[in-house]
Structure formats: structure tokens, C-alpha cells
Coordinates of C-alpha atoms in Angstrom, one line a residue:
X1 CA 0.0 0.0 0.0
X2 CA 1.5 3.3 -1.0
X3 CA 1.3 6.2 1.4
X4 CA -0.8 8.2 -1.1
X5 CA -3.4 5.5 -1.4
X6 CA -6.9 6.7 -0.5
X7 CA -8.5 4.6 2.2
X8 CA -12.2 3.8 2.1
X9 CA -14.3 6.1 4.3
X10 CA -15.3 3.5 6.9
X11 CA -11.7 2.4 7.3
X12 CA -10.4 5.9 7.5
X13 CA -13.0 6.8 10.1
X14 CA -12.2 3.8 12.2
X15 CA -8.5 4.6 12.0
X16 CA -9.1 8.2 13.0
X17 CA -11.3 7.2 15.9
X18 CA -9.1 4.4 17.3
X19 CA -5.7 5.2 16.0
X20 CA -5.6 9.0 16.5
X21 CA -8.3 10.5 18.7
X22 CA -8.1 7.7 21.3
X23 CA -4.5 8.6 21.9
X24 CA -5.4 12.2 22.5
X25 CA -8.1 11.3 25.1
X26 CA -5.8 8.8 26.9
X27 CA -2.9 11.3 27.3
X28 CA -5.3 14.2 28.2
X29 CA -6.7 12.0 31.1
X30 CA -3.1 11.3 32.2
X31 CA -2.2 14.9 32.9
X32 CA -4.4 15.4 36.0
X33 CA -3.5 11.9 37.2
X34 CA 0.2 12.8 36.8
X35 CA -0.3 15.6 39.3
X36 CA -0.4 13.1 42.1
X37 CA 2.6 11.1 40.8
X38 CA 5.0 12.3 43.6
X39 CA 2.6 10.8 46.1
X40 CA 2.6 7.4 44.5
X41 CA 4.8 4.4 45.3
X42 CA 7.5 3.6 42.7
X43 CA 5.5 0.5 41.8
X44 CA 2.5 2.6 40.8
X45 CA 4.7 5.2 39.0
X46 CA 6.1 2.4 36.9
X47 CA 2.7 0.8 36.2
X48 CA 2.5 2.1 32.6
X49 CA 5.8 0.3 31.7
X50 CA 4.6 -2.8 33.5
X51 CA 1.3 -2.7 31.5
X52 CA 3.3 -2.2 28.3
X53 CA 4.5 -5.8 28.6
X54 CA 1.1 -6.9 27.3
X55 CA -0.8 -3.7 26.5
X56 CA 0.4 -2.7 23.1
X57 CA 3.9 -1.7 24.1
X58 CA 6.0 -4.8 23.8
X59 CA 3.5 -6.5 21.4
X60 CA 3.5 -3.6 18.9
X61 CA 6.8 -4.9 17.5
X62 CA 5.9 -8.6 17.8
X63 CA 4.3 -8.8 14.3
X64 CA 7.6 -7.8 12.5
X65 CA 8.1 -11.4 11.4
X66 CA 4.9 -11.2 9.3
X67 CA 5.6 -7.8 7.7
X68 CA 7.7 -8.8 4.7
X69 CA 5.2 -11.4 3.7
X70 CA 2.2 -9.1 4.1
X71 CA 3.9 -6.1 2.4
X72 CA 5.9 -7.8 -0.3
X73 CA 4.5 -11.3 -0.6
X74 CA 7.8 -13.0 0.3
X75 CA 6.2 -16.1 1.7
X76 CA 5.9 -16.8 5.4
X77 CA 9.0 -18.9 5.8
X78 CA 11.3 -16.4 4.2
X79 CA 9.5 -13.5 6.0
X80 CA 10.1 -15.1 9.4
X81 CA 13.7 -16.2 8.5
X82 CA 14.8 -12.7 7.4
X83 CA 13.3 -10.9 10.4
X84 CA 14.7 -13.4 12.9
X85 CA 18.1 -13.0 11.3
X86 CA 17.8 -9.2 11.5
X87 CA 16.8 -9.4 15.1
X88 CA 19.6 -11.8 15.9
X89 CA 22.4 -9.8 14.3
X90 CA 21.3 -6.3 15.4
X91 CA 19.9 -7.3 18.7
X92 CA 23.0 -9.3 19.8
X93 CA 25.3 -6.7 18.4
X94 CA 23.6 -3.9 20.3
X95 CA 23.5 -6.0 23.5
X96 CA 27.3 -6.4 23.3
X97 CA 27.6 -2.6 22.8
X98 CA 25.7 -2.2 26.1
X99 CA 28.0 -4.6 27.8
X100 CA 31.2 -2.9 26.5
X101 CA 30.2 0.8 26.6
X102 CA 26.9 1.4 28.3
X103 CA 27.0 5.2 28.4
X104 CA 27.4 5.5 24.6
X105 CA 24.8 2.7 24.2
X106 CA 22.4 4.7 26.2
X107 CA 22.9 7.8 24.1
X108 CA 22.4 5.6 21.0
X109 CA 19.2 4.3 22.5
X110 CA 17.8 7.9 22.9
X111 CA 18.8 8.7 19.3
X112 CA 17.3 5.5 17.9
X113 CA 14.1 6.0 19.8
X114 CA 13.8 9.6 18.6
X115 CA 14.2 8.3 15.1
X116 CA 11.7 5.5 15.5
X117 CA 9.0 7.5 17.3
X118 CA 9.4 10.3 14.8
X119 CA 9.0 8.0 11.8
X120 CA 5.9 6.4 13.4
X121 CA 4.2 9.8 13.7
X122 CA 5.3 10.9 10.2
X123 CA 3.5 7.8 8.8
X124 CA 0.4 8.6 11.0
X125 CA 0.3 12.1 9.7
X126 CA 0.5 11.1 6.1
X127 CA -1.9 8.2 6.2
X128 CA -4.1 8.4 9.3
X129 CA -4.5 12.2 9.3
X130 CA -4.1 12.7 5.5
X131 CA -1.5 15.5 5.8
X132 CA -0.8 17.4 2.6
X133 CA 1.5 20.0 4.2
X134 CA 4.5 17.5 4.2
X135 CA 5.1 17.0 0.5
X136 CA 8.9 17.0 0.4
X137 CA 11.4 14.7 2.0
X138 CA 13.0 17.6 3.9
X139 CA 9.7 18.6 5.4
X140 CA 8.9 15.0 6.5
X141 CA 12.4 14.7 8.0
X142 CA 11.8 17.9 9.9
X143 CA 8.5 16.5 11.2
X144 CA 10.3 13.3 12.2
X145 CA 12.8 15.3 14.3
X146 CA 10.0 17.3 16.0
X147 CA 7.7 14.3 16.7
X148 CA 10.6 12.1 17.9
X149 CA 12.1 14.9 19.9
X150 CA 9.0 15.5 21.9
X151 CA 9.2 12.4 24.1
X152 CA 13.0 12.3 24.1
X153 CA 14.0 16.0 24.5
X154 CA 11.1 17.8 26.2
X155 CA 11.4 15.7 29.4
X156 CA 15.1 16.6 29.6
X157 CA 14.0 20.3 29.7
X158 CA 11.2 19.8 32.2
X159 CA 12.3 16.9 34.4
X160 CA 16.1 16.6 34.4
X161 CA 16.5 14.9 37.8
X162 CA 14.2 12.0 36.9
X163 CA 15.7 11.7 33.4
X164 CA 19.1 11.6 34.9
X165 CA 18.0 9.0 37.5
X166 CA 16.7 6.7 34.7
X167 CA 20.0 7.1 32.7
X168 CA 22.0 6.3 35.8
X169 CA 19.9 3.2 36.5
X170 CA 20.4 1.8 33.0
X171 CA 24.1 2.3 32.7
X172 CA 24.5 1.2 36.4
X173 CA 23.3 -2.2 35.4
X174 CA 26.7 -2.7 33.7
X175 CA 28.7 -1.1 36.5
X176 CA 29.2 2.2 34.7
X177 CA 28.9 5.7 36.1
X178 CA 26.6 8.2 34.4
X179 CA 28.9 11.1 35.4
X180 CA 29.9 11.4 31.8
X181 CA 26.4 12.5 31.0
X182 CA 26.4 15.2 33.6
X183 CA 26.9 18.1 31.0
X184 CA 23.7 17.0 29.3
X185 CA 21.7 17.8 32.4
X186 CA 23.4 21.2 33.1
X187 CA 21.0 24.2 33.0
X188 CA 22.9 25.8 30.1
X189 CA 22.5 22.6 28.0
X190 CA 18.8 22.3 28.9
X191 CA 18.2 25.9 28.0
X192 CA 19.9 25.3 24.6
X193 CA 17.8 22.3 24.0
X194 CA 14.6 24.2 24.9
X195 CA 15.5 27.1 22.6
X196 CA 16.9 25.0 19.7
X197 CA 14.1 22.4 19.7
X198 CA 11.5 25.1 20.2
X199 CA 12.8 26.9 17.1
X200 CA 12.7 23.6 15.1
X201 CA 9.1 23.1 16.2
X202 CA 8.1 26.6 15.2
X203 CA 9.8 26.2 11.8
X204 CA 8.1 22.9 11.1
X205 CA 4.7 24.2 11.9
X206 CA 5.3 27.5 10.1
X207 CA 6.3 25.7 6.9
X208 CA 3.1 23.8 7.0
X209 CA 1.0 26.9 7.7
X210 CA 2.6 28.6 4.8
X211 CA 1.4 25.8 2.5
X212 CA -2.1 26.0 3.9
X213 CA -2.2 29.8 3.4
X214 CA -1.2 29.3 -0.2
X215 CA -3.9 26.8 -0.8
X216 CA -1.4 24.0 -1.4
X217 CA -2.5 21.9 1.5
X218 CA -5.7 21.2 3.4
X219 CA -6.2 23.1 6.7
X220 CA -7.6 20.3 8.9
X221 CA -4.6 17.9 8.8
X222 CA -2.2 20.8 9.6
X223 CA -4.4 21.8 12.5
X224 CA -4.2 18.1 13.7
X225 CA -0.4 18.2 13.4
X226 CA -0.2 21.6 15.2
X227 CA -2.6 20.5 17.9
X228 CA -0.8 17.3 18.6
X229 CA 2.6 18.9 18.5
X230 CA 1.7 21.7 21.0
X231 CA -0.3 19.3 23.1
X232 CA 2.7 16.9 23.4
X233 CA 5.0 19.8 24.3
X234 CA 2.7 20.6 27.2
X235 CA 2.2 16.9 28.1
X236 CA 5.9 16.1 28.4
X237 CA 6.6 19.3 30.3
X238 CA 3.9 18.6 32.8
X239 CA 4.0 14.8 33.2
X240 CA 7.1 13.2 34.9
X241 CA 9.0 11.1 32.4
X242 CA 8.5 7.6 33.8
X243 CA 4.7 8.0 33.8
X244 CA 4.5 10.2 30.7
X245 CA 6.8 8.2 28.4
X246 CA 5.3 4.9 29.6
X247 CA 1.8 6.0 28.8
X248 CA 2.9 7.5 25.5
X249 CA 4.7 4.3 24.5
X250 CA 1.5 2.2 25.1
X251 CA -1.3 4.6 24.1
X252 CA 0.3 6.8 21.4
X253 CA 3.2 5.2 19.6
X254 CA 2.2 1.6 19.9
X255 CA -1.4 2.0 19.0
X256 CA -0.6 4.0 15.8
X257 CA 2.0 1.4 14.7
X258 CA -0.6 -1.3 15.3
X259 CA -3.0 0.6 13.1
X260 CA -0.4 0.6 10.4
X261 CA 0.2 -3.1 10.8
X262 CA -3.5 -3.9 10.6
X263 CA -3.7 -2.1 7.3
X264 CA -1.5 -4.9 5.9
X265 CA -3.8 -7.6 7.0
X266 CA -6.9 -7.9 4.8
X267 CA -8.9 -9.6 7.6
X268 CA -8.1 -6.8 10.0
X269 CA -9.0 -4.2 7.5
X270 CA -12.4 -5.8 7.1
X271 CA -13.1 -6.1 10.8
X272 CA -11.9 -2.5 11.4
X273 CA -14.0 -1.1 8.6
X274 CA -17.0 -2.9 10.0
X275 CA -16.5 -1.3 13.4
X276 CA -15.3 -4.5 15.1
X277 CA -12.4 -3.2 17.1
X278 CA -12.5 -6.1 19.4
X279 CA -12.2 -8.5 16.5
X280 CA -9.3 -6.5 15.1
X281 CA -7.4 -6.5 18.4
X282 CA -8.0 -10.3 18.8
X283 CA -6.4 -10.9 15.4
X284 CA -3.5 -8.7 16.4
X285 CA -3.1 -10.4 19.8
X286 CA -3.0 -13.8 18.1
X287 CA -0.4 -12.7 15.6
X288 CA 1.8 -11.0 18.2
X289 CA 1.6 -13.7 21.0
X290 CA 4.6 -15.9 19.9
X291 CA 7.0 -13.0 19.5
X292 CA 5.8 -11.3 22.6
X293 CA 6.7 -14.4 24.5
X294 CA 10.1 -14.2 22.8
X295 CA 10.4 -10.6 23.9
X296 CA 9.8 -11.7 27.5
X297 CA 12.7 -14.2 27.1
X298 CA 14.9 -11.3 26.0
X299 CA 14.0 -9.4 29.2
X300 CA 14.8 -12.5 31.3
X301 CA 18.1 -12.9 29.4
X302 CA 19.1 -9.3 30.2
X303 CA 18.3 -9.8 33.8
X304 CA 20.4 -13.0 33.9
X305 CA 23.4 -11.5 32.1
X306 CA 23.8 -7.9 33.3
X307 CA 26.5 -7.7 35.9
X308 CA 24.5 -5.7 38.5
X309 CA 20.8 -6.3 38.3
X310 CA 19.2 -4.1 41.0
X311 CA 16.4 -5.1 43.2
X312 CA 13.0 -3.4 43.3
X313 CA 10.9 -1.6 40.7
X314 CA 13.7 0.7 39.6
X315 CA 16.0 -2.2 38.8
X316 CA 13.2 -4.0 37.0
X317 CA 12.5 -0.9 34.9
X318 CA 16.2 -0.6 34.0
X319 CA 16.4 -4.2 32.9
X320 CA 13.2 -3.9 30.9
X321 CA 14.4 -0.7 29.2
X322 CA 17.7 -2.3 28.2
X323 CA 15.8 -5.2 26.8
X324 CA 13.5 -2.8 24.9
X325 CA 16.6 -1.0 23.6
X326 CA 18.0 -4.3 22.3
X327 CA 14.8 -5.1 20.5
X328 CA 14.2 -1.6 19.2
X329 CA 17.2 -1.4 16.9
X330 CA 16.1 -4.4 14.7
X331 CA 12.5 -3.2 15.0
X332 CA 13.6 0.2 13.5
X333 CA 15.3 -1.7 10.7
X334 CA 12.0 -3.4 9.8
X335 CA 10.0 -0.2 10.1
X336 CA 12.6 1.7 8.0
X337 CA 12.2 -1.0 5.3
X338 CA 8.4 -0.5 5.6
X339 CA 8.8 3.3 5.1
X340 CA 10.9 2.7 1.9
X341 CA 8.5 0.1 0.6
X342 CA 5.5 2.2 1.2
X343 CA 6.9 5.4 -0.2
X344 CA 7.0 7.4 3.0
X345 CA 10.2 9.2 1.9

């Protein structure tokens, strides 16, 4: 399916309702809840990440082994074999990087996640929102930086202490000291990030607004883009990172990627167009179950092999995030191939 393909009205309506607007509602509800976060126990603060094991987060990448077959008709055996090989090579290689140089591996994790979450929202803007104000590769790349930077850079500006604590917990699993990252959390650096990223955000939205004013793009998709961008700026400034990113991972990024995946499945397209969301999610859960179980084995493997697994919820979160990092790199490779195949760029 090319990005430019026009989706049938019932299917587009369902995708807009469940793949786009549901994310807005979920994160809006999270803002007042987050106001009591400091009063919650660490276990409750980390609940969104715990939920992500089964609620969309970890499973959203668990259908990668079916993507080449559904998108390019490679045949199931070849599809599974290629994706397993990609995960094996990139995942193991990145795991060794964490063991050898955890501080630089953490920085790479932030960069890869920024890329991946940005590319997910670019696809959502083009297909789910029908954006016409991003016609060029440069404008789509700018949108990628903005959308990926929102969950990765804005928390650094608004919540440096918690951001630093998470970084320290991850590299601490391997006996490393996060002191090398101290300049990143300095006030001057954070001010520079706020100013620079703010300017990039304004530029991206201004370029789209210019196309709308000239009549070269529809107004509503740009308003959706602007509203989401400004709303996420506020969300990540207000909500502490562990809660905010955990909810975003489950209810924004993962749900939109699942919507993208279900467009590749004729059966899911039919159930979604018919308004059968439960049936669509059952199909997805069935397809994702085996690789989700494999992902849990990766988490267990990280716990078994890291030199210093910490006890308590903080230690479990650190292990889980390292495992997510190891699985994210090959997942990004699959999604990048999807972008190329579907003409996103």
C-alpha cells in the first residue's frame, strides 16, 4: 500500500477514531493523574511500563516477522527467517555494545528511539491524518525530528532529575557511572535544547502553515499536526518522564503502529472497517503472541546476564528498558524498510 493511497471512508473513520483520537483522550486524562505522581509508590509510578509488557507496548513490534510477507509477498517462511536474522544480528550486536560501553549505548538508545517514534508519527500524519503539508522529503524529515524529539528531549527540559536517574539506572546495570552524561543535564544545556528544539518546532509548523495559506494543503490535517505537537509539548513538560513516556509508549506510539500493521492484514482491514475493534485486536493479539513471549525471554536474558541487576521496581524498569533497547534497533530496521517500501520518503 502506497502512502498516497486513499483509504475507504469507513476504514479511515475507524483509524481516525481508534488510531488517532483515542491517543489524545488517553494522554489528556493522564495529565491530572500525573499531578499526584509524587505521592505514588515507585511500583505505581512504573505501572505504565509494566502494562506495556502486554498492553500494546512490547507486542507492537511482535508482528515484525509477518511484515515482509504481508507487504511484499515474500512467503511466510522467508519472512520469518529474514526478520529473525535481522533481530539476531542487530539485537545481539547492540547487546554487546551495552556490555562494552553502556554510556554511549544509552545515548544511541535515545537517538534510535527519537528516530523511531518520529518515523511512526510521520506515517500517521501522512496516512491516518491525510496530511498534505508535508510533500517533500525535507519537510517530512523535519516533522520526524519534531515528533521524535517531543518524548525524548522535552522531558530533559522539564524533568532533568528524573531523566538523569533513569539514565543512571540503565548504565548502572553494567557497573558504569553516568557522570559522563552530567553536562547533558546542566542548566545551560537544557536551555539550549529548549531554545533549539523550540525553534525547530516553530519552523516545522510555520512551513506547513505557509502551504495551507497558499492553498497547497488542506487546513484540517495541519491543525491536527499543530494541535498534537503543541499538546505533546505541554504533556511532556507537565508529566514526569517515567509515567509520561510509559503512557505515550503504550497509548500513542504503539497504537498508531498497530493501526499501520493492521492495514497490511486484509482480515483486520475488514473487521476494522466494520467497526469491530475487538475482533481486530483479537487478530493482532493472536499474531503477536509468539514473538511477545520471545520478547519476555529477552527481558529474562538481560536480567540474567547484566553484571549488577538491581532489586526493586527501579531495577526491573532498568532491565526492561535495556531489553526494549536491544529489540528496538532491529524493529527500527524493519519499520525503515516499511517506510521505503510504502513510499514514506
